[in-house]
Amino acid sequence: MAAIRVASVRHTHPDVAARLCRQRIGPDAPAMLLVFCGGKHDPVAMLAALRAEFGPVPIHGGSAAGVIGREGCGYAGFELGVLAIMDPGLVPQAVLTEALRRDEVAAGAELGAAVGAIASPDAAVMLLFDSVASRTPPLLHFASSIVEGFHDGFGNTPLQLFGGGLLTDMNLTGGWVFAGDRVLKHAAVALVFPPGVAVETVIMHGCRPISSFMEITRIQGAEVFELDGEPALTVIERMLGLPPGEVRGQELSLTVTLGQKLGDPYAPYQEGDYVNRLILRATPEAGSVTLFEPDFALGAQVQIMSRDNSLMLDSVRRGVAAMNAGLVGTDPLFALYIDCAGRASARSGAAIEEAELVTQGFAPAVPLLGFYSGVEVAQVGGGIGRSLDWTGVLAVLRRR
């Protein structure tokens, strides 16, 4: 019996979608389900439908802006992706916090401490969390705060952390988490895999530095006011050859990010060494730009990074090829593709779906499921896990 089975479908009725997945997975009883569900489905109805088809099995995962499978990619809101772990020896332990609304750093620390109490050294841990704190006004649960708290609580033991933020759609309308037998808001779940399971990840964003290193000399939260003592917006406009004062609103979000390189700053360029932050908006009156996350600090060395679709697609081709090469001689169990929702062609304007380069190019014998995320989490620069923007993270779980 295959240790892992996957199915992905699209249907407007939860009962039918769950039944179709059950038919594709087969009649054997799974030990756990990892599920990603389009945001137009009612989560309580979907959970009930899945339990009706699969029985009282633990279900983890949550909402997704879209689902990625071998059968195709979709983000209409009625997708359902199910990964069934059939072998009880591969089932992760689940650790939960429901405290994101109160304090994201403290909630992350609570989760990290609980994981640290049960995880083996260098454990593979999948982190999934509700990305949306509020629809009106629009507020996010900052992934960088959750991950920072997680590491504070977990301590210095080696860890393989990966995962992503859960959304109901690409407009950041909402998010929710499947946690065993419940549907939760403002929650995060960590799935701690057994000692015999490891994870390999490849980070794919395609952003390239177009500036030298610059110091953040004035910042407040996520709003960067100065780079090297000059207004941040002025520096970016000059680097891009734009007339001063003409950039408004969200125009920069499609062309550049701010990137922080971890590790040796003089080492050759490697995608996996960079944490990129999307620019949400520019404020000409203040000369500032506001980032997607508030984790860049005063004194940080950053670079302006070029972002375009051709670089993104080339990055995915290289990353998939590298992962395929790295799997030779290993025993892979399954792959999870955690893909920033902004990279979908409906948002990026790319001529093709970059996720299809993954589903078509990645090792065909390995079960694969993916979802469109709000934020991605992976180890950067060979160090600890960090939250990422505009990134595709291909994670392959394998036997050690």
XYZ file of C-alpha atoms in Angstrom:
400
model
C 0.000 0.000 0.000
C 1.309 3.440 -0.959
C 2.348 5.439 2.102
C 0.988 8.700 0.636
C -1.912 9.332 -1.727
C -3.141 12.644 -3.120
C -6.195 13.996 -4.887
C -7.238 17.435 -6.047
C -10.654 18.336 -7.464
C -12.957 21.287 -7.987
C -16.676 21.239 -7.226
C -19.143 23.710 -5.749
C -20.628 21.188 -3.293
C -18.463 20.033 -0.371
C -20.073 16.576 -0.290
C -19.303 15.953 -3.952
C -15.756 17.341 -3.724
C -14.989 15.132 -0.722
C -16.512 12.099 -2.438
C -14.422 12.653 -5.567
C -11.255 12.872 -3.479
C -12.226 9.699 -1.643
C -12.704 7.881 -4.922
C -9.267 8.927 -6.163
C -7.516 8.075 -2.907
C -9.220 4.699 -2.612
C -11.093 2.786 0.090
C -8.220 2.171 2.532
C -8.351 4.048 5.834
C -5.824 6.905 6.107
C -4.064 7.758 9.353
C -4.224 11.549 8.734
C -5.360 14.008 6.084
C -3.587 17.197 5.042
C -6.272 19.312 3.350
C -6.340 22.642 1.523
C -9.721 24.053 0.603
C -10.830 26.940 -1.604
C -12.271 29.858 0.327
C -15.725 29.803 -1.266
C -16.454 26.514 0.458
C -18.008 26.607 3.908
C -15.256 25.175 6.128
C -17.599 23.533 8.628
C -19.539 21.837 5.822
C -16.303 20.720 4.171
C -14.945 19.287 7.415
C -18.191 17.367 7.916
C -18.076 16.084 4.330
C -14.492 14.899 4.709
C -15.268 13.101 7.954
C -18.306 11.475 6.360
C -16.087 10.093 3.591
C -12.909 9.286 5.508
C -14.151 8.644 9.038
C -12.859 10.097 12.333
C -9.363 10.773 11.022
C -7.322 13.851 12.106
C -7.571 16.593 9.473
C -5.033 19.420 9.342
C -4.514 22.252 6.866
C -7.034 24.954 6.085
C -8.170 27.528 3.592
C -6.235 28.244 0.414
C -6.407 30.982 -2.186
C -6.068 28.115 -4.661
C -4.953 24.508 -4.932
C -2.111 23.066 -7.013
C -2.144 19.441 -8.167
C -0.967 17.183 -10.942
C -4.421 17.574 -12.492
C -3.944 21.339 -12.726
C -3.986 24.578 -10.759
C -7.024 26.612 -9.805
C -8.100 29.552 -7.680
C -11.809 29.907 -8.380
C -12.526 29.187 -4.710
C -14.078 25.714 -5.010
C -10.886 23.653 -5.126
C -10.119 20.836 -2.699
C -6.732 19.188 -2.277
C -6.289 16.148 -0.032
C -3.046 14.412 0.908
C -3.700 11.155 2.743
C -0.979 9.740 4.993
C -1.712 6.023 4.968
C 1.220 4.838 7.103
C 0.642 5.544 10.829
C 4.409 5.657 11.319
C 4.597 8.838 9.214
C 1.871 10.800 11.011
C 3.120 14.054 12.590
C 2.192 15.207 16.065
C 0.029 18.339 15.966
C 0.608 21.312 18.260
C -1.857 24.196 18.285
C -2.186 27.793 19.420
C -5.347 29.873 19.204
C -3.720 33.065 20.514
C -2.720 34.922 17.327
C -5.319 37.616 17.860
C -3.958 38.477 21.289
C -0.232 38.612 20.503
C 1.456 37.009 17.479
C 4.956 36.889 18.986
C 3.649 35.387 22.240
C 1.488 32.897 20.341
C 4.484 31.865 18.260
C 6.565 31.429 21.417
C 3.840 29.293 22.982
C 3.789 27.109 19.878
C 7.582 26.915 19.663
C 7.939 25.882 23.302
C 5.333 23.148 22.857
C 7.073 21.878 19.720
C 10.422 21.962 21.475
C 9.059 19.678 24.188
C 8.262 16.886 21.707
C 10.484 17.379 18.645
C 13.550 15.283 17.962
C 16.781 17.096 16.995
C 16.581 18.485 13.456
C 12.890 17.597 13.228
C 10.859 18.485 10.136
C 8.068 20.825 11.274
C 5.299 22.174 9.038
C 3.855 25.496 10.250
C 0.402 26.543 8.993
C -1.446 29.625 10.230
C -4.371 31.933 9.577
C -2.948 34.910 7.650
C -5.861 37.332 8.092
C -6.455 39.081 11.412
C -9.301 41.295 10.213
C -11.208 41.970 7.019
C -12.470 45.411 8.074
C -10.133 47.123 8.586
C -7.786 44.899 6.532
C -5.135 43.548 8.901
C -2.802 40.568 8.665
C -1.365 38.200 11.210
C 2.279 39.037 10.578
C 4.127 35.852 9.705
C 7.470 37.349 10.699
C 6.158 37.924 14.244
C 4.786 34.386 14.504
C 8.047 32.869 13.247
C 10.168 35.109 15.473
C 8.150 34.044 18.495
C 8.330 30.407 17.435
C 12.123 30.451 17.408
C 12.218 32.297 20.748
C 10.072 29.597 22.320
C 11.723 26.671 20.581
C 15.312 27.528 21.456
C 18.536 26.683 19.669
C 18.012 23.012 18.832
C 18.401 22.364 15.067
C 15.058 22.468 13.281
C 13.740 22.114 9.710
C 10.868 24.628 9.654
C 8.683 25.163 6.594
C 5.082 26.098 5.855
C 2.830 29.005 4.960
C -0.021 31.346 5.734
C -3.592 30.370 4.887
C -5.983 32.576 2.873
C -9.498 32.186 1.517
C -8.735 34.172 -1.660
C -6.251 36.477 -3.343
C -7.929 39.583 -1.930
C -6.885 38.660 1.627
C -10.552 38.411 2.622
C -10.079 35.777 5.300
C -8.404 32.597 6.445
C -8.994 29.594 8.699
C -7.256 26.469 9.944
C -8.288 22.823 10.039
C -7.067 21.570 13.424
C -7.857 17.895 13.922
C -11.636 17.941 14.169
C -12.179 21.709 14.353
C -12.194 24.828 12.176
C -10.395 27.748 13.829
C -9.685 31.455 13.262
C -6.614 33.271 14.590
C -4.835 29.944 15.031
C -1.604 28.246 14.022
C -0.778 24.551 13.917
C 2.661 22.949 13.861
C 2.934 19.416 12.480
C 5.990 17.715 13.985
C 7.076 14.799 11.823
C 8.659 11.652 13.277
C 12.470 11.409 13.595
C 12.654 9.204 10.498
C 11.299 11.979 8.238
C 13.370 14.894 6.893
C 12.461 17.777 4.592
C 14.382 19.314 1.710
C 13.324 22.735 0.436
C 14.162 24.918 -2.520
C 13.337 28.641 -2.466
C 12.239 30.175 -5.781
C 11.534 33.881 -6.251
C 13.758 35.029 -9.120
C 14.357 38.474 -7.603
C 17.796 39.856 -8.482
C 19.731 42.640 -6.735
C 20.036 45.840 -8.785
C 21.714 47.950 -6.104
C 24.602 47.736 -3.722
C 23.960 47.152 -0.023
C 22.243 50.072 1.691
C 21.564 50.666 5.370
C 18.085 51.288 6.710
C 18.671 54.508 8.615
C 15.065 55.268 9.564
C 12.181 52.832 9.919
C 8.981 52.550 11.915
C 7.238 49.181 11.886
C 6.893 48.191 8.233
C 7.405 51.746 6.898
C 10.924 52.450 5.648
C 11.664 56.187 5.625
C 15.378 56.326 4.855
C 18.070 54.323 3.076
C 21.650 55.531 3.631
C 20.260 58.756 5.099
C 18.112 59.632 2.064
C 14.341 59.275 1.618
C 13.776 55.621 0.715
C 11.393 56.447 -2.127
C 13.890 58.891 -3.654
C 16.601 56.215 -3.605
C 14.333 53.649 -5.288
C 13.102 56.128 -7.918
C 16.667 57.078 -8.767
C 17.749 53.441 -9.037
C 14.847 52.690 -11.392
C 15.368 55.844 -13.464
C 11.937 57.237 -12.548
C 11.175 60.966 -12.367
C 11.113 62.099 -8.720
C 7.677 62.252 -7.145
C 5.800 60.381 -9.874
C 5.464 57.029 -8.068
C 2.118 56.727 -6.338
C 0.286 54.096 -4.351
C 1.119 50.486 -5.190
C 3.050 50.927 -8.452
C 6.330 49.616 -7.043
C 4.796 46.344 -5.840
C 4.942 44.844 -9.334
C 8.532 45.782 -10.129
C 10.801 45.710 -7.051
C 11.201 44.324 -3.564
C 13.608 45.108 -0.758
C 15.860 42.136 -0.093
C 17.998 41.206 2.892
C 20.827 38.772 2.208
C 21.624 36.394 5.037
C 25.037 34.845 5.555
C 28.147 36.060 3.731
C 27.251 39.313 1.929
C 30.094 38.791 -0.563
C 29.189 35.223 -1.522
C 27.899 34.640 -5.067
C 24.194 35.220 -5.620
C 21.927 32.422 -4.397
C 18.142 32.782 -4.267
C 17.970 30.860 -1.024
C 20.083 33.487 0.784
C 17.506 36.292 0.439
C 14.467 37.376 2.404
C 12.444 39.617 0.094
C 9.785 42.035 1.242
C 7.049 43.215 -1.098
C 6.462 46.958 -1.240
C 2.784 47.498 -0.478
C 2.714 51.210 -1.183
C 4.764 54.366 -1.572
C 4.031 57.613 0.278
C 5.594 60.501 -1.664
C 4.747 63.049 1.028
C 6.905 61.165 3.533
C 9.391 59.780 1.008
C 8.698 56.333 2.429
C 7.744 52.833 1.295
C 5.699 50.367 3.341
C 6.648 46.690 3.317
C 4.448 43.599 3.629
C 6.060 42.612 6.961
C 7.536 44.697 9.811
C 10.656 42.618 10.470
C 13.411 44.702 8.833
C 15.251 46.591 11.567
C 17.134 49.864 11.914
C 20.663 49.303 10.624
C 19.762 46.335 8.427
C 21.658 46.047 5.149
C 19.246 45.669 2.220
C 19.266 45.768 -1.565
C 16.732 46.835 -4.156
C 15.659 43.688 -5.991
C 14.235 43.495 -9.505
C 11.054 41.468 -9.830
C 9.565 40.332 -13.135
C 7.776 37.338 -14.579
C 10.577 36.058 -16.799
C 12.930 35.908 -13.816
C 10.214 34.151 -11.803
C 9.651 31.464 -14.441
C 13.366 30.866 -14.980
C 13.772 30.542 -11.221
C 11.097 27.832 -11.050
C 12.665 25.848 -13.893
C 16.053 25.939 -12.169
C 14.631 25.148 -8.758
C 12.624 22.145 -9.929
C 15.619 20.781 -11.834
C 17.822 21.184 -8.755
C 15.288 19.412 -6.542
C 14.947 16.546 -9.027
C 18.710 16.131 -9.097
C 18.875 16.184 -5.307
C 16.329 13.385 -4.991
C 18.535 10.836 -6.743
C 19.390 8.079 -4.283
C 16.839 9.231 -1.658
C 13.442 7.869 -0.603
C 10.957 10.749 -1.111
C 7.500 10.474 0.460
C 5.679 13.501 -0.923
C 6.124 17.100 -2.041
C 4.251 20.210 -0.947
C 4.414 23.366 -3.078
C 3.733 26.502 -1.036
C 3.221 29.273 -3.566
C 2.671 32.989 -2.977
C -0.810 33.852 -4.294
C 0.616 36.910 -6.036
C 2.609 34.655 -8.366
C -0.556 33.209 -9.960
C -0.999 34.511 -13.496
C -4.241 36.283 -12.557
C -2.167 38.491 -10.233
C 1.284 38.551 -11.785
C 0.203 38.752 -15.419
C 2.559 35.900 -16.340
C 1.788 34.244 -19.661
C 1.746 30.817 -18.003
C 1.066 29.532 -14.505
C 4.438 29.134 -12.858
C 2.930 26.430 -10.603
C 2.375 24.299 -13.713
C 6.133 24.312 -14.267
C 6.315 22.562 -10.895
C 3.510 20.060 -11.472
C 4.800 19.187 -14.951
C 8.526 19.270 -14.228
C 8.840 17.775 -10.750
C 9.548 14.053 -10.335
C 6.352 12.389 -11.614
C 6.577 9.393 -9.275
C 6.447 11.540 -6.120
C 2.986 12.497 -4.770
C 2.569 16.276 -5.052
C 0.091 18.779 -3.633
C 0.307 22.552 -3.339
C -1.598 25.634 -2.302
C -1.552 29.373 -2.938
C -0.477 31.088 0.264
C -0.334 34.483 1.915
C 3.225 34.030 3.189
C 5.788 31.259 2.805
C 8.182 29.870 5.441
C 11.500 28.126 4.802
C 15.081 28.035 6.016
C 17.071 30.886 4.466
C 20.804 30.992 3.927
C 21.248 27.645 5.618
C 19.986 29.135 8.868
C 16.678 29.303 10.701
C 13.230 29.452 9.160
C 12.052 32.863 7.993
C 8.835 34.193 6.519
C 9.092 35.032 2.815
C 7.231 37.117 0.218
C 6.748 36.523 -3.518
C 8.246 33.061 -3.141
C 7.513 29.505 -4.148
C 8.790 26.946 -1.649
C 9.018 23.387 -2.938
C 9.308 21.101 0.092
C 9.968 17.387 -0.273
C 9.468 15.102 2.716
C 11.704 12.032 2.599
C 12.820 9.174 4.767
C 16.132 9.779 6.510
